[in-house]
Coordinates of C-alpha atoms and ligand atoms in Angstrom, one line a residue:
M14 CA 21.8 1.3 6.3
S15 CA 18.7 1.3 8.5
E16 CA 19.5 4.3 10.5
K17 CA 18.8 7.5 8.6
R18 CA 20.8 10.6 9.6
V19 CA 20.2 14.0 8.2
T20 CA 23.6 15.5 7.1
V21 CA 22.5 18.7 5.3
K22 CA 19.5 20.7 6.1
A23 CA 18.4 24.0 4.6
E24 CA 15.6 25.8 6.3
G25 CA 13.8 28.8 4.8
V26 CA 16.8 29.8 2.8
I27 CA 16.5 33.1 1.0
K28 CA 19.3 34.6 -1.1
E29 CA 19.1 38.0 -2.5
Y30 CA 21.7 39.6 -4.8
R31 CA 21.8 43.4 -4.8
M32 CA 22.9 45.0 -8.0
G33 CA 22.8 48.8 -8.1
G34 CA 19.3 49.7 -6.9
T35 CA 17.6 46.4 -7.7
V36 CA 17.3 43.2 -5.6
L37 CA 17.1 39.8 -7.3
Q38 CA 15.8 37.0 -5.1
A39 CA 17.7 33.9 -6.4
L40 CA 16.3 31.7 -3.6
K41 CA 12.9 32.4 -2.3
G42 CA 12.7 30.2 0.8
V43 CA 14.2 26.7 0.2
D44 CA 13.7 23.8 2.6
V45 CA 15.5 20.6 1.9
S46 CA 16.9 17.8 4.1
I47 CA 19.5 15.4 2.8
E48 CA 20.4 12.1 4.5
K49 CA 23.8 10.7 5.0
G50 CA 24.9 8.5 2.0
E51 CA 22.2 9.8 -0.3
Y52 CA 22.8 10.7 -4.0
I53 CA 20.8 13.8 -4.5
S54 CA 20.4 15.7 -7.8
I55 CA 19.2 19.3 -7.8
M56 CA 17.6 19.8 -11.1
G57 CA 16.2 22.9 -12.7
P58 CA 16.6 25.1 -15.8
S59 CA 19.5 27.6 -16.1
G60 CA 19.0 30.5 -13.7
S61 CA 16.7 28.6 -11.4
G62 CA 19.1 29.0 -8.4
K63 CA 21.0 25.7 -8.5
S64 CA 24.5 27.2 -8.1
T65 CA 23.2 29.6 -5.5
L66 CA 21.8 26.7 -3.4
F67 CA 25.0 24.8 -4.0
N68 CA 27.0 27.8 -2.5
M69 CA 24.7 28.0 0.5
I70 CA 24.8 24.2 1.2
G71 CA 28.6 24.2 0.6
A72 CA 29.3 26.9 3.1
L73 CA 30.7 29.0 0.3
D74 CA 28.3 31.9 0.8
E75 CA 25.7 32.9 3.4
P76 CA 22.0 33.1 2.9
T77 CA 20.3 36.5 3.2
S78 CA 18.0 34.8 5.7
G79 CA 17.3 31.2 6.7
V80 CA 19.7 28.6 8.0
V81 CA 21.9 25.8 6.7
Y82 CA 22.9 23.0 9.1
I83 CA 25.6 20.5 8.4
D84 CA 25.4 17.6 10.8
D85 CA 23.1 19.6 13.1
V86 CA 25.6 22.5 13.2
N87 CA 24.2 25.9 12.2
L88 CA 26.7 27.3 9.8
L89 CA 25.8 30.9 10.9
E90 CA 27.1 30.2 14.3
L91 CA 30.6 29.2 13.1
S92 CA 33.7 31.3 13.1
P93 CA 35.6 31.8 9.8
A94 CA 38.2 29.3 10.9
E95 CA 35.5 26.7 11.6
I96 CA 33.9 27.4 8.2
A97 CA 37.4 26.9 6.6
W98 CA 37.7 23.6 8.5
I99 CA 34.3 22.4 7.1
R100 CA 35.4 23.4 3.5
C101 CA 38.7 21.6 3.9
W102 CA 37.7 18.4 5.7
K103 CA 34.0 17.9 5.4
I104 CA 33.1 18.8 1.8
G105 CA 34.7 18.1 -1.5
Y106 CA 33.8 20.4 -4.4
I107 CA 33.5 19.6 -8.1
F108 CA 32.7 22.3 -10.7
Q109 CA 31.5 22.3 -14.3
S110 CA 34.8 23.8 -15.6
F111 CA 37.0 21.4 -13.5
N112 CA 38.9 24.3 -11.9
L113 CA 42.3 22.5 -11.9
L114 CA 45.4 24.6 -11.6
P115 CA 47.0 24.6 -15.1
V116 CA 50.6 24.8 -14.0
M117 CA 50.3 21.7 -11.7
S118 CA 50.3 18.1 -12.7
A119 CA 47.3 15.9 -12.0
L120 CA 49.1 14.6 -8.9
E121 CA 49.9 18.0 -7.6
N122 CA 46.3 19.1 -8.1
V123 CA 45.1 16.2 -6.0
T124 CA 47.6 16.9 -3.2
L125 CA 46.5 20.6 -3.0
P126 CA 43.6 20.1 -0.5
M127 CA 46.0 17.9 1.6
I128 CA 48.5 20.8 1.8
F129 CA 45.8 23.0 3.2
A130 CA 45.0 20.2 5.7
G131 CA 48.6 19.9 6.8
V132 CA 49.0 16.3 5.7
P133 CA 52.8 15.4 5.6
V134 CA 54.4 15.4 2.1
S135 CA 55.1 11.7 1.7
E136 CA 51.7 10.7 2.9
R137 CA 49.9 13.1 0.5
R138 CA 51.8 11.9 -2.6
D139 CA 50.8 8.3 -1.7
K140 CA 47.2 9.3 -1.1
A141 CA 47.0 11.3 -4.3
M142 CA 48.4 8.4 -6.3
E143 CA 45.9 6.0 -4.7
L144 CA 43.0 8.4 -5.6
L145 CA 44.2 8.9 -9.2
T146 CA 44.4 5.2 -9.6
K147 CA 40.9 4.8 -8.2
V148 CA 39.5 7.2 -10.8
G149 CA 41.5 5.4 -13.5
L150 CA 44.3 7.9 -14.0
G151 CA 47.2 6.3 -12.3
E152 CA 49.2 6.4 -15.5
R153 CA 48.5 10.1 -16.0
A154 CA 49.6 11.4 -12.7
D155 CA 52.4 13.6 -14.2
H156 CA 50.2 15.1 -16.9
K157 CA 49.1 18.7 -16.7
P158 CA 45.4 19.6 -17.2
T159 CA 46.0 20.8 -20.8
E160 CA 47.4 17.3 -21.6
L161 CA 44.2 15.7 -20.5
S162 CA 40.8 15.4 -22.0
G163 CA 37.7 17.0 -20.4
G164 CA 36.6 13.7 -18.9
Q165 CA 40.1 13.0 -17.5
Q166 CA 40.3 16.5 -16.0
Q167 CA 37.0 15.9 -14.3
R168 CA 38.3 12.6 -12.9
V169 CA 41.3 14.5 -11.5
A170 CA 38.8 16.9 -9.9
I171 CA 36.9 14.0 -8.4
A172 CA 40.1 12.6 -7.0
R173 CA 40.9 16.1 -5.6
A174 CA 37.4 16.3 -4.0
L175 CA 38.0 13.0 -2.3
A176 CA 41.5 14.0 -1.0
N177 CA 40.6 14.7 2.6
G178 CA 38.0 12.0 2.9
P179 CA 34.9 14.3 2.8
A180 CA 31.5 13.2 4.1
I181 CA 29.9 15.2 1.4
I182 CA 30.7 15.9 -2.3
L183 CA 29.1 18.9 -3.8
A184 CA 29.1 18.9 -7.6
D185 CA 27.9 21.8 -9.7
E186 CA 27.0 20.6 -13.2
P187 CA 29.9 18.2 -13.3
T188 CA 28.9 16.8 -16.7
G189 CA 28.0 20.2 -18.2
N190 CA 31.2 20.5 -20.3
L191 CA 31.3 16.8 -21.3
D192 CA 30.0 14.8 -24.2
L193 CA 27.3 12.1 -23.6
K194 CA 29.5 9.1 -23.1
T195 CA 32.1 10.9 -21.0
G196 CA 29.3 12.5 -18.9
R197 CA 27.9 9.0 -18.4
D198 CA 31.3 7.7 -17.2
I199 CA 31.7 10.6 -14.8
I200 CA 28.2 10.0 -13.4
N201 CA 29.0 6.3 -12.9
L202 CA 32.2 7.2 -11.1
L203 CA 30.4 9.6 -8.8
K204 CA 27.8 6.8 -8.1
E205 CA 30.7 4.4 -7.4
M206 CA 32.3 6.8 -4.9
N207 CA 28.8 7.3 -3.3
E208 CA 28.5 3.5 -2.8
E209 CA 32.1 2.6 -2.0
E210 CA 33.2 5.5 0.1
D211 CA 29.7 6.2 1.6
V212 CA 30.0 9.8 0.6
T213 CA 26.9 11.8 0.3
I214 CA 26.6 13.3 -3.2
I215 CA 24.7 16.5 -3.9
S216 CA 24.8 17.5 -7.5
A217 CA 23.3 20.5 -9.3
T218 CA 22.6 19.4 -12.8
H219 CA 20.2 19.6 -15.7
D220 CA 21.6 16.4 -17.1
L221 CA 18.8 13.8 -17.3
K222 CA 21.4 11.0 -17.1
M223 CA 21.7 11.9 -13.5
L224 CA 18.1 10.6 -12.9
D225 CA 18.9 6.9 -12.8
V226 CA 21.7 7.2 -10.2
S227 CA 19.9 9.6 -7.9
D228 CA 18.1 8.5 -4.7
R229 CA 16.1 11.6 -4.8
V230 CA 15.8 14.6 -7.2
V231 CA 15.0 18.1 -5.9
Y232 CA 13.4 20.1 -8.7
I233 CA 13.9 23.8 -8.3
R234 CA 12.3 26.5 -10.4
D235 CA 12.5 30.3 -9.9
G236 CA 14.3 29.9 -6.6
M237 CA 11.8 27.6 -5.1
V238 CA 11.6 23.8 -4.6
E239 CA 8.9 22.7 -7.1
Q240 CA 8.9 19.1 -6.1
I241 CA 11.0 16.3 -4.7
K242 CA 10.9 12.9 -6.2
N243 CA 12.1 9.7 -4.6
R244 CA 13.5 6.6 -6.2
A245 CA 10.2 4.9 -7.0
E246 CA 8.8 8.0 -8.7
L247 CA 12.0 8.4 -10.6
E248 CA 11.8 4.9 -12.1
I249 CA 8.7 6.1 -14.0
E250 CA 10.4 9.2 -15.3
I251 CA 13.5 7.3 -16.4
G252 CA 11.3 5.1 -18.4
S253 CA 9.9 8.1 -20.2
V254 CA 13.3 9.6 -21.2
E255 CA 15.0 6.3 -22.1
G256 CA 16.0 6.1 -25.7
E257 CA 16.0 9.8 -26.1
E258 CA 19.6 10.1 -25.0
S259 CA 19.4 13.8 -25.6
G260 CA 21.0 14.1 -22.2
H261 CA 20.0 17.7 -21.6
L262 CA 16.7 19.4 -21.1
Ligands
LIG310 N1 26.7 36.8 -7.8 C1 25.5 37.1 -8.4 N2 25.1 38.4 -8.5 C2 23.9 38.7 -9.0 N3 23.0 37.8 -9.4 C3 23.3 36.5 -9.4 C4 24.6 36.1 -8.9 N4 24.7 34.7 -8.9 C5 23.5 34.3 -9.5 N5 22.7 35.4 -9.8 C6 21.3 35.3 -10.3 O1 20.6 34.5 -9.5 C7 19.7 33.6 -10.3 C8 20.1 32.2 -10.0 O2 21.3 31.9 -10.5 P1 22.1 30.5 -10.4 O3 22.0 30.1 -8.9 O4 23.5 30.7 -10.9 O5 21.2 29.6 -11.3 P2 21.6 28.1 -11.9 O6 22.8 27.6 -11.3 O7 20.4 27.3 -11.7 O8 21.8 28.4 -13.4 C9 19.9 34.0 -11.7 O9 18.9 35.0 -12.1 C10 21.3 34.7 -11.7 O10 21.4 35.7 -12.7
LIG311 MG1 24.6 27.1 -12.1

């Protein structure tokens, strides 16, 4: 991949939450530019604004000021229907708490985004089965979320995020509810999807295991980008945390 193309760009993003008479500035002017095919981790302590940034980049919420572009399109200029299209086709979402529908089987959960996209019934079952097989859960397609472990549920969520062939996967603390080994498996699976499907991965996390699969890490603190480290700088950091295996800051 010699040609670098920016797929997500945030420019001067400020997000304020108003609660009663007070205003909390969760993002204080964030600039970040993410290239197609990158694996980006957004790291920062709890409350630093990771999920808020995730919501802005993922077209789930609007900044108070500033602009987010996806493939050079200014999200503020889109109609609600166009935003819905982006959420359906362009981006796959993964959350810390998996967010699977408990009454549905793994297969049905994975078909859900395809129902919204209007994919024909027979096609979506085949596609869902193919995706579940890809994440190692072909045998568990009929199981409900309560019959699956946390790691298996997150695999279902990854298959669901891939359902409509997104260009971008946004993951908000995808390993936050998982033990060390399971978290490592999920990170490896995300990396595999990043490489095989050429999907851009943007993951909010405070899991240090994410460091060694990331192309770049955006460190945020107090609603601001503190620094951005590239691969070469990360190698040094990985060396310093290796062996600790604490996993979390
Ligand atoms: N919907 C909301 N209403 C009010 N305050 C919020 C809301 N969401 C987040 N915040 C506040 O914004 C700050 C950043 O939160 P968040 O983006 O969730 O951080 P992180 O994901 O890094 O833990 C925190 O102080 C949090 O309390
Ligand atoms: Mg968060």
